[in-house]
Amino acid sequence: MKKAVYWIMGERAGRTIVGTWNWLWGMPVESGGKVAVAVAEESLQSMQEAVQKLAGAVAAQEGAYKTAKRKYEAKITESKTLEQQAMIAQRSGNEEAARMAMSKAIQTEQILPKLEEMVKQAETAVKASKDKLNRERMKLETYKADMQNMKDMSEVNEALAMIAKVNNEFDIGSAKSDFEKAKGAVERRNLKTEALAELSENPAEKLQAEIENMTLDDEVARRLQRLQDSQPKQLPE
């Protein structure tokens, strides 16, 4: 982008313009984004205007060259006409007229080489200007294509930024991690509690309780059996 501005305005003026852009927007153009696209569009417009001015200058230059060429060709024709006039005057016996016409023809011939050189220089200059205009037009078309690509890339960047923003705002990864941590902590506490409960029991007391329960069960069963045996038996009718 800097090169484009420097190409149009010159390096010194270009640096001033770029610096002004930075000051106006409060951010460097190199950071990209919408600011860079806006600057690129403005620079492209400046390039288009510069190429149009160059085209006008080349057209004027070519017009001047064609005028000079016509003048040169007219002088050649004038020289030939004067020689013919001198020849006709001489044949008619008018020596003075013949000498005057030949004198003018010679003066015209003397200026023809200089005019020819000037016309050739003008032709060379016009050709160089046309070549430059064609090159600048090609550059401009290249920048136009770059401008469209830049817009497309900027839009893609905006889309990606929005996607990233959404992903960050709705990211449940941290919540899932916290849940797993809490679940693990509860499970570890449960295992610890069970272990502590097992350790808090006295094995001897547990065995004694089991024995007592077994003895109680046996006693209950024995007495129930005794009650059953003590009931009178009914005789069949």
PDB file of C-alpha atoms in Angstrom, residues 1-232:
ATOM      1  CA  MET A   1       0.000   0.000   0.000  1.00  0.00           C
ATOM      2  CA  LYS A   2       2.827   2.387   0.801  1.00  0.00           C
ATOM      3  CA  LYS A   3       4.392   1.669  -2.574  1.00  0.00           C
ATOM      4  CA  ALA A   4       1.137   2.578  -4.295  1.00  0.00           C
ATOM      5  CA  VAL A   5       0.919   5.890  -2.457  1.00  0.00           C
ATOM      6  CA  TYR A   6       4.604   6.665  -3.065  1.00  0.00           C
ATOM      7  CA  TRP A   7       4.177   5.778  -6.748  1.00  0.00           C
ATOM      8  CA  ILE A   8       1.393   8.339  -7.146  1.00  0.00           C
ATOM      9  CA  MET A   9       2.517  11.088  -4.783  1.00  0.00           C
ATOM     10  CA  GLY A  10       6.241  10.559  -4.494  1.00  0.00           C
ATOM     11  CA  GLU A  11       7.987   9.135  -1.449  1.00  0.00           C
ATOM     12  CA  ARG A  12       8.052  12.330   0.609  1.00  0.00           C
ATOM     13  CA  ALA A  13       4.411  13.240   0.024  1.00  0.00           C
ATOM     14  CA  GLY A  14       3.440   9.582   0.339  1.00  0.00           C
ATOM     15  CA  ARG A  15       4.973   9.320   3.784  1.00  0.00           C
ATOM     16  CA  THR A  16       3.048  12.417   4.838  1.00  0.00           C
ATOM     17  CA  ILE A  17      -0.231  10.987   3.560  1.00  0.00           C
ATOM     18  CA  VAL A  18       0.313   7.628   5.244  1.00  0.00           C
ATOM     19  CA  GLY A  19       1.198   9.372   8.491  1.00  0.00           C
ATOM     20  CA  THR A  20      -1.960  11.495   8.245  1.00  0.00           C
ATOM     21  CA  TRP A  21      -4.084   8.384   7.769  1.00  0.00           C
ATOM     22  CA  ASN A  22      -2.514   6.841  10.848  1.00  0.00           C
ATOM     23  CA  TRP A  23      -3.233   9.974  12.869  1.00  0.00           C
ATOM     24  CA  LEU A  24      -6.828  10.319  11.671  1.00  0.00           C
ATOM     25  CA  TRP A  25      -7.814   6.754  12.407  1.00  0.00           C
ATOM     26  CA  GLY A  26      -5.652   6.389  15.464  1.00  0.00           C
ATOM     27  CA  MET A  27      -4.243   3.083  14.346  1.00  0.00           C
ATOM     28  CA  PRO A  28      -1.595   1.879  11.866  1.00  0.00           C
ATOM     29  CA  VAL A  29      -2.741   0.918   8.388  1.00  0.00           C
ATOM     30  CA  GLU A  30      -0.554  -2.173   8.612  1.00  0.00           C
ATOM     31  CA  SER A  31      -2.863  -3.631  11.271  1.00  0.00           C
ATOM     32  CA  GLY A  32      -5.281  -4.583   8.507  1.00  0.00           C
ATOM     33  CA  GLY A  33      -9.049  -4.748   8.771  1.00  0.00           C
ATOM     34  CA  LYS A  34     -11.624  -2.264   7.528  1.00  0.00           C
ATOM     35  CA  VAL A  35      -9.272   0.701   7.939  1.00  0.00           C
ATOM     36  CA  ALA A  36      -6.731  -0.839   5.598  1.00  0.00           C
ATOM     37  CA  VAL A  37      -9.465  -1.590   3.038  1.00  0.00           C
ATOM     38  CA  ALA A  38     -10.706   2.015   3.190  1.00  0.00           C
ATOM     39  CA  VAL A  39      -7.175   3.339   2.724  1.00  0.00           C
ATOM     40  CA  ALA A  40      -6.648   0.960  -0.192  1.00  0.00           C
ATOM     41  CA  GLU A  41      -9.851   2.161  -1.868  1.00  0.00           C
ATOM     42  CA  GLU A  42      -8.823   5.787  -1.469  1.00  0.00           C
ATOM     43  CA  SER A  43      -5.357   5.053  -2.822  1.00  0.00           C
ATOM     44  CA  LEU A  44      -6.842   3.175  -5.769  1.00  0.00           C
ATOM     45  CA  GLN A  45      -9.020   6.184  -6.546  1.00  0.00           C
ATOM     46  CA  SER A  46      -5.918   8.409  -6.463  1.00  0.00           C
ATOM     47  CA  MET A  47      -4.122   6.026  -8.821  1.00  0.00           C
ATOM     48  CA  GLN A  48      -7.050   6.070 -11.238  1.00  0.00           C
ATOM     49  CA  GLU A  49      -7.046   9.869 -11.279  1.00  0.00           C
ATOM     50  CA  ALA A  50      -3.281   9.927 -11.839  1.00  0.00           C
ATOM     51  CA  VAL A  51      -3.548   7.506 -14.761  1.00  0.00           C
ATOM     52  CA  GLN A  52      -6.338   9.599 -16.271  1.00  0.00           C
ATOM     53  CA  LYS A  53      -4.157  12.717 -16.018  1.00  0.00           C
ATOM     54  CA  LEU A  54      -1.259  10.836 -17.609  1.00  0.00           C
ATOM     55  CA  ALA A  55      -3.542   9.704 -20.437  1.00  0.00           C
ATOM     56  CA  GLY A  56      -4.582  13.312 -21.038  1.00  0.00           C
ATOM     57  CA  ALA A  57      -0.949  14.456 -21.063  1.00  0.00           C
ATOM     58  CA  VAL A  58       0.010  11.717 -23.521  1.00  0.00           C
ATOM     59  CA  ALA A  59      -2.893  12.661 -25.777  1.00  0.00           C
ATOM     60  CA  ALA A  60      -1.766  16.311 -25.759  1.00  0.00           C
ATOM     61  CA  GLN A  61       1.816  15.234 -26.431  1.00  0.00           C
ATOM     62  CA  GLU A  62       0.734  13.107 -29.355  1.00  0.00           C
ATOM     63  CA  GLY A  63      -1.302  16.014 -30.731  1.00  0.00           C
ATOM     64  CA  ALA A  64       1.767  18.266 -30.570  1.00  0.00           C
ATOM     65  CA  TYR A  65       3.853  15.601 -32.280  1.00  0.00           C
ATOM     66  CA  LYS A  66       1.351  15.255 -35.122  1.00  0.00           C
ATOM     67  CA  THR A  67       1.325  19.038 -35.569  1.00  0.00           C
ATOM     68  CA  ALA A  68       5.119  19.131 -35.735  1.00  0.00           C
ATOM     69  CA  LYS A  69       5.146  16.248 -38.202  1.00  0.00           C
ATOM     70  CA  ARG A  70       2.643  18.018 -40.442  1.00  0.00           C
ATOM     71  CA  LYS A  71       4.800  21.164 -40.307  1.00  0.00           C
ATOM     72  CA  TYR A  72       7.849  19.148 -41.303  1.00  0.00           C
ATOM     73  CA  GLU A  73       6.010  17.453 -44.177  1.00  0.00           C
ATOM     74  CA  ALA A  74       4.674  20.851 -45.282  1.00  0.00           C
ATOM     75  CA  LYS A  75       8.226  22.227 -45.357  1.00  0.00           C
ATOM     76  CA  ILE A  76       9.334  19.327 -47.554  1.00  0.00           C
ATOM     77  CA  THR A  77       6.462  20.042 -49.923  1.00  0.00           C
ATOM     78  CA  GLU A  78       7.292  23.763 -49.810  1.00  0.00           C
ATOM     79  CA  SER A  79      10.929  23.077 -50.699  1.00  0.00           C
ATOM     80  CA  LYS A  80       9.923  20.956 -53.691  1.00  0.00           C
ATOM     81  CA  THR A  81       7.419  23.582 -54.815  1.00  0.00           C
ATOM     82  CA  LEU A  82      10.051  26.335 -54.672  1.00  0.00           C
ATOM     83  CA  GLU A  83      12.443  24.248 -56.763  1.00  0.00           C
ATOM     84  CA  GLN A  84       9.706  23.732 -59.349  1.00  0.00           C
ATOM     85  CA  GLN A  85       8.951  27.464 -59.345  1.00  0.00           C
ATOM     86  CA  ALA A  86      12.642  28.230 -59.860  1.00  0.00           C
ATOM     87  CA  MET A  87      12.805  25.746 -62.731  1.00  0.00           C
ATOM     88  CA  ILE A  88       9.668  27.208 -64.379  1.00  0.00           C
ATOM     89  CA  ALA A  89      10.941  30.782 -63.962  1.00  0.00           C
ATOM     90  CA  GLN A  90      14.279  29.846 -65.442  1.00  0.00           C
ATOM     91  CA  ARG A  91      12.646  28.182 -68.446  1.00  0.00           C
ATOM     92  CA  SER A  92      10.514  31.244 -69.001  1.00  0.00           C
ATOM     93  CA  GLY A  93      13.601  33.468 -68.970  1.00  0.00           C
ATOM     94  CA  ASN A  94      12.776  35.177 -65.674  1.00  0.00           C
ATOM     95  CA  GLU A  95      16.176  34.836 -64.056  1.00  0.00           C
ATOM     96  CA  GLU A  96      15.395  37.047 -61.075  1.00  0.00           C
ATOM     97  CA  ALA A  97      12.308  35.063 -60.139  1.00  0.00           C
ATOM     98  CA  ALA A  98      14.213  31.849 -60.627  1.00  0.00           C
ATOM     99  CA  ARG A  99      17.008  32.975 -58.319  1.00  0.00           C
ATOM    100  CA  MET A 100      14.540  34.152 -55.669  1.00  0.00           C
ATOM    101  CA  ALA A 101      12.610  30.871 -55.701  1.00  0.00           C
ATOM    102  CA  MET A 102      15.784  28.800 -55.558  1.00  0.00           C
ATOM    103  CA  SER A 103      17.081  30.941 -52.710  1.00  0.00           C
ATOM    104  CA  LYS A 104      13.934  30.208 -50.700  1.00  0.00           C
ATOM    105  CA  ALA A 105      14.186  26.520 -51.571  1.00  0.00           C
ATOM    106  CA  ILE A 106      17.725  26.381 -50.278  1.00  0.00           C
ATOM    107  CA  GLN A 107      16.757  28.145 -47.017  1.00  0.00           C
ATOM    108  CA  THR A 108      13.943  25.666 -46.541  1.00  0.00           C
ATOM    109  CA  GLU A 109      16.234  22.701 -47.244  1.00  0.00           C
ATOM    110  CA  GLN A 110      18.683  23.966 -44.638  1.00  0.00           C
ATOM    111  CA  ILE A 111      16.041  23.882 -41.900  1.00  0.00           C
ATOM    112  CA  LEU A 112      14.649  20.475 -42.888  1.00  0.00           C
ATOM    113  CA  PRO A 113      17.354  18.385 -41.097  1.00  0.00           C
ATOM    114  CA  LYS A 114      16.755  20.266 -37.850  1.00  0.00           C
ATOM    115  CA  LEU A 115      12.987  19.853 -38.187  1.00  0.00           C
ATOM    116  CA  GLU A 116      13.426  16.172 -38.975  1.00  0.00           C
ATOM    117  CA  GLU A 117      15.532  15.677 -35.843  1.00  0.00           C
ATOM    118  CA  MET A 118      12.950  17.486 -33.697  1.00  0.00           C
ATOM    119  CA  VAL A 119      10.127  15.416 -35.156  1.00  0.00           C
ATOM    120  CA  LYS A 120      12.021  12.181 -34.461  1.00  0.00           C
ATOM    121  CA  GLN A 121      12.668  13.288 -30.867  1.00  0.00           C
ATOM    122  CA  ALA A 122       8.987  14.068 -30.455  1.00  0.00           C
ATOM    123  CA  GLU A 123       8.069  10.683 -31.906  1.00  0.00           C
ATOM    124  CA  THR A 124      10.440   8.942 -29.502  1.00  0.00           C
ATOM    125  CA  ALA A 125       9.037  10.914 -26.567  1.00  0.00           C
ATOM    126  CA  VAL A 126       5.456  10.117 -27.521  1.00  0.00           C
ATOM    127  CA  LYS A 127       6.268   6.429 -27.887  1.00  0.00           C
ATOM    128  CA  ALA A 128       7.926   6.389 -24.469  1.00  0.00           C
ATOM    129  CA  SER A 129       4.932   8.181 -22.949  1.00  0.00           C
ATOM    130  CA  LYS A 130       2.520   5.691 -24.514  1.00  0.00           C
ATOM    131  CA  ASP A 131       4.590   2.790 -23.182  1.00  0.00           C
ATOM    132  CA  LYS A 132       4.541   4.347 -19.728  1.00  0.00           C
ATOM    133  CA  LEU A 133       0.791   4.887 -19.933  1.00  0.00           C
ATOM    134  CA  ASN A 134       0.266   1.246 -20.889  1.00  0.00           C
ATOM    135  CA  ARG A 135       2.442   0.100 -18.000  1.00  0.00           C
ATOM    136  CA  GLU A 136       0.568   2.290 -15.529  1.00  0.00           C
ATOM    137  CA  ARG A 137      -2.759   1.051 -16.856  1.00  0.00           C
ATOM    138  CA  MET A 138      -1.600  -2.532 -16.345  1.00  0.00           C
ATOM    139  CA  LYS A 139      -0.480  -1.655 -12.827  1.00  0.00           C
ATOM    140  CA  LEU A 140      -3.851  -0.076 -12.180  1.00  0.00           C
ATOM    141  CA  GLU A 141      -5.671  -3.202 -13.339  1.00  0.00           C
ATOM    142  CA  THR A 142      -3.423  -5.261 -11.068  1.00  0.00           C
ATOM    143  CA  TYR A 143      -4.262  -3.004  -8.131  1.00  0.00           C
ATOM    144  CA  LYS A 144      -7.963  -3.265  -8.964  1.00  0.00           C
ATOM    145  CA  ALA A 145      -7.717  -7.052  -8.792  1.00  0.00           C
ATOM    146  CA  ASP A 146      -5.758  -6.761  -5.541  1.00  0.00           C
ATOM    147  CA  MET A 147      -8.451  -4.429  -4.218  1.00  0.00           C
ATOM    148  CA  GLN A 148     -11.166  -7.005  -4.839  1.00  0.00           C
ATOM    149  CA  ASN A 149      -9.034  -9.739  -3.304  1.00  0.00           C
ATOM    150  CA  MET A 150      -8.378  -7.498  -0.322  1.00  0.00           C
ATOM    151  CA  LYS A 151     -12.107  -6.910   0.167  1.00  0.00           C
ATOM    152  CA  ASP A 152     -12.807 -10.637  -0.055  1.00  0.00           C
ATOM    153  CA  MET A 153     -10.016 -11.409   2.398  1.00  0.00           C
ATOM    154  CA  SER A 154     -11.255  -8.728   4.782  1.00  0.00           C
ATOM    155  CA  GLU A 155     -14.757 -10.221   4.703  1.00  0.00           C
ATOM    156  CA  VAL A 156     -13.351 -13.691   5.374  1.00  0.00           C
ATOM    157  CA  ASN A 157     -11.308 -12.290   8.270  1.00  0.00           C
ATOM    158  CA  GLU A 158     -14.439 -10.694   9.725  1.00  0.00           C
ATOM    159  CA  ALA A 159     -16.311 -13.992   9.413  1.00  0.00           C
ATOM    160  CA  LEU A 160     -13.498 -15.921  11.080  1.00  0.00           C
ATOM    161  CA  ALA A 161     -13.311 -13.347  13.864  1.00  0.00           C
ATOM    162  CA  MET A 162     -17.052 -13.714  14.487  1.00  0.00           C
ATOM    163  CA  ILE A 163     -16.741 -17.504  14.504  1.00  0.00           C
ATOM    164  CA  ALA A 164     -13.905 -17.317  16.991  1.00  0.00           C
ATOM    165  CA  LYS A 165     -15.915 -14.908  19.151  1.00  0.00           C
ATOM    166  CA  VAL A 166     -18.928 -17.229  19.187  1.00  0.00           C
ATOM    167  CA  ASN A 167     -16.754 -20.222  20.019  1.00  0.00           C
ATOM    168  CA  ASN A 168     -15.157 -18.346  22.888  1.00  0.00           C
ATOM    169  CA  GLU A 169     -18.462 -17.053  24.258  1.00  0.00           C
ATOM    170  CA  PHE A 170     -20.190 -20.447  24.133  1.00  0.00           C
ATOM    171  CA  ASP A 171     -17.231 -22.627  25.032  1.00  0.00           C
ATOM    172  CA  ILE A 172     -18.399 -25.242  27.584  1.00  0.00           C
ATOM    173  CA  GLY A 173     -15.014 -26.886  27.760  1.00  0.00           C
ATOM    174  CA  SER A 174     -14.135 -25.143  31.020  1.00  0.00           C
ATOM    175  CA  ALA A 175     -17.530 -26.028  32.525  1.00  0.00           C
ATOM    176  CA  LYS A 176     -17.084 -29.659  31.525  1.00  0.00           C
ATOM    177  CA  SER A 177     -13.673 -29.636  33.106  1.00  0.00           C
ATOM    178  CA  ASP A 178     -15.060 -28.190  36.344  1.00  0.00           C
ATOM    179  CA  PHE A 179     -17.843 -30.807  36.367  1.00  0.00           C
ATOM    180  CA  GLU A 180     -15.378 -33.650  35.933  1.00  0.00           C
ATOM    181  CA  LYS A 181     -13.233 -32.232  38.715  1.00  0.00           C
ATOM    182  CA  ALA A 182     -16.249 -31.997  41.037  1.00  0.00           C
ATOM    183  CA  LYS A 183     -17.369 -35.519  40.151  1.00  0.00           C
ATOM    184  CA  GLY A 184     -13.901 -36.869  40.851  1.00  0.00           C
ATOM    185  CA  ALA A 185     -13.769 -35.046  44.168  1.00  0.00           C
ATOM    186  CA  VAL A 186     -17.130 -36.540  45.265  1.00  0.00           C
ATOM    187  CA  GLU A 187     -16.068 -40.046  44.271  1.00  0.00           C
ATOM    188  CA  ARG A 188     -12.763 -39.678  46.095  1.00  0.00           C
ATOM    189  CA  ARG A 189     -14.581 -38.430  49.201  1.00  0.00           C
ATOM    190  CA  ASN A 190     -16.975 -41.389  49.065  1.00  0.00           C
ATOM    191  CA  LEU A 191     -14.105 -43.848  48.888  1.00  0.00           C
ATOM    192  CA  LYS A 192     -12.361 -42.065  51.712  1.00  0.00           C
ATOM    193  CA  THR A 193     -15.520 -42.149  53.846  1.00  0.00           C
ATOM    194  CA  GLU A 194     -16.026 -45.846  53.264  1.00  0.00           C
ATOM    195  CA  ALA A 195     -12.412 -46.534  54.122  1.00  0.00           C
ATOM    196  CA  LEU A 196     -12.670 -44.512  57.307  1.00  0.00           C
ATOM    197  CA  ALA A 197     -15.877 -46.345  58.255  1.00  0.00           C
ATOM    198  CA  GLU A 198     -14.209 -49.699  57.786  1.00  0.00           C
ATOM    199  CA  LEU A 199     -11.203 -48.617  59.773  1.00  0.00           C
ATOM    200  CA  SER A 200     -13.397 -47.267  62.602  1.00  0.00           C
ATOM    201  CA  GLU A 201     -14.979 -50.713  63.210  1.00  0.00           C
ATOM    202  CA  ASN A 202     -13.354 -52.968  65.870  1.00  0.00           C
ATOM    203  CA  PRO A 203     -12.904 -56.456  64.387  1.00  0.00           C
ATOM    204  CA  ALA A 204     -13.310 -58.147  67.807  1.00  0.00           C
ATOM    205  CA  GLU A 205     -16.526 -56.305  68.563  1.00  0.00           C
ATOM    206  CA  LYS A 206     -17.824 -57.100  65.081  1.00  0.00           C
ATOM    207  CA  LEU A 207     -17.105 -60.823  65.637  1.00  0.00           C
ATOM    208  CA  GLN A 208     -18.719 -60.767  69.071  1.00  0.00           C
ATOM    209  CA  ALA A 209     -21.822 -59.105  67.616  1.00  0.00           C
ATOM    210  CA  GLU A 210     -22.044 -61.727  64.913  1.00  0.00           C
ATOM    211  CA  ILE A 211     -21.734 -64.519  67.517  1.00  0.00           C
ATOM    212  CA  GLU A 212     -24.369 -62.929  69.685  1.00  0.00           C
ATOM    213  CA  ASN A 213     -26.707 -62.627  66.721  1.00  0.00           C
ATOM    214  CA  MET A 214     -26.168 -66.286  65.855  1.00  0.00           C
ATOM    215  CA  THR A 215     -26.797 -67.347  69.488  1.00  0.00           C
ATOM    216  CA  LEU A 216     -29.942 -65.249  69.649  1.00  0.00           C
ATOM    217  CA  ASP A 217     -31.225 -66.769  66.435  1.00  0.00           C
ATOM    218  CA  ASP A 218     -30.615 -70.279  67.764  1.00  0.00           C
ATOM    219  CA  GLU A 219     -32.376 -69.491  71.009  1.00  0.00           C
ATOM    220  CA  VAL A 220     -35.373 -68.038  69.205  1.00  0.00           C
ATOM    221  CA  ALA A 221     -35.637 -71.100  66.999  1.00  0.00           C
ATOM    222  CA  ARG A 222     -35.331 -73.488  70.001  1.00  0.00           C
ATOM    223  CA  ARG A 223     -38.082 -71.780  71.961  1.00  0.00           C
ATOM    224  CA  LEU A 224     -40.422 -71.626  69.011  1.00  0.00           C
ATOM    225  CA  GLN A 225     -39.921 -75.349  68.548  1.00  0.00           C
ATOM    226  CA  ARG A 226     -40.627 -75.974  72.219  1.00  0.00           C
ATOM    227  CA  LEU A 227     -43.888 -74.030  71.989  1.00  0.00           C
ATOM    228  CA  GLN A 228     -44.888 -76.114  69.036  1.00  0.00           C
ATOM    229  CA  ASP A 229     -44.116 -79.352  70.849  1.00  0.00           C
ATOM    230  CA  SER A 230     -46.021 -78.284  73.964  1.00  0.00           C
ATOM    231  CA  GLN A 231     -49.294 -77.686  72.182  1.00  0.00           C
ATOM    232  CA  PRO A 232     -51.861 -80.515  72.744  1.00  0.00           C
TER     233      PRO A 232
END
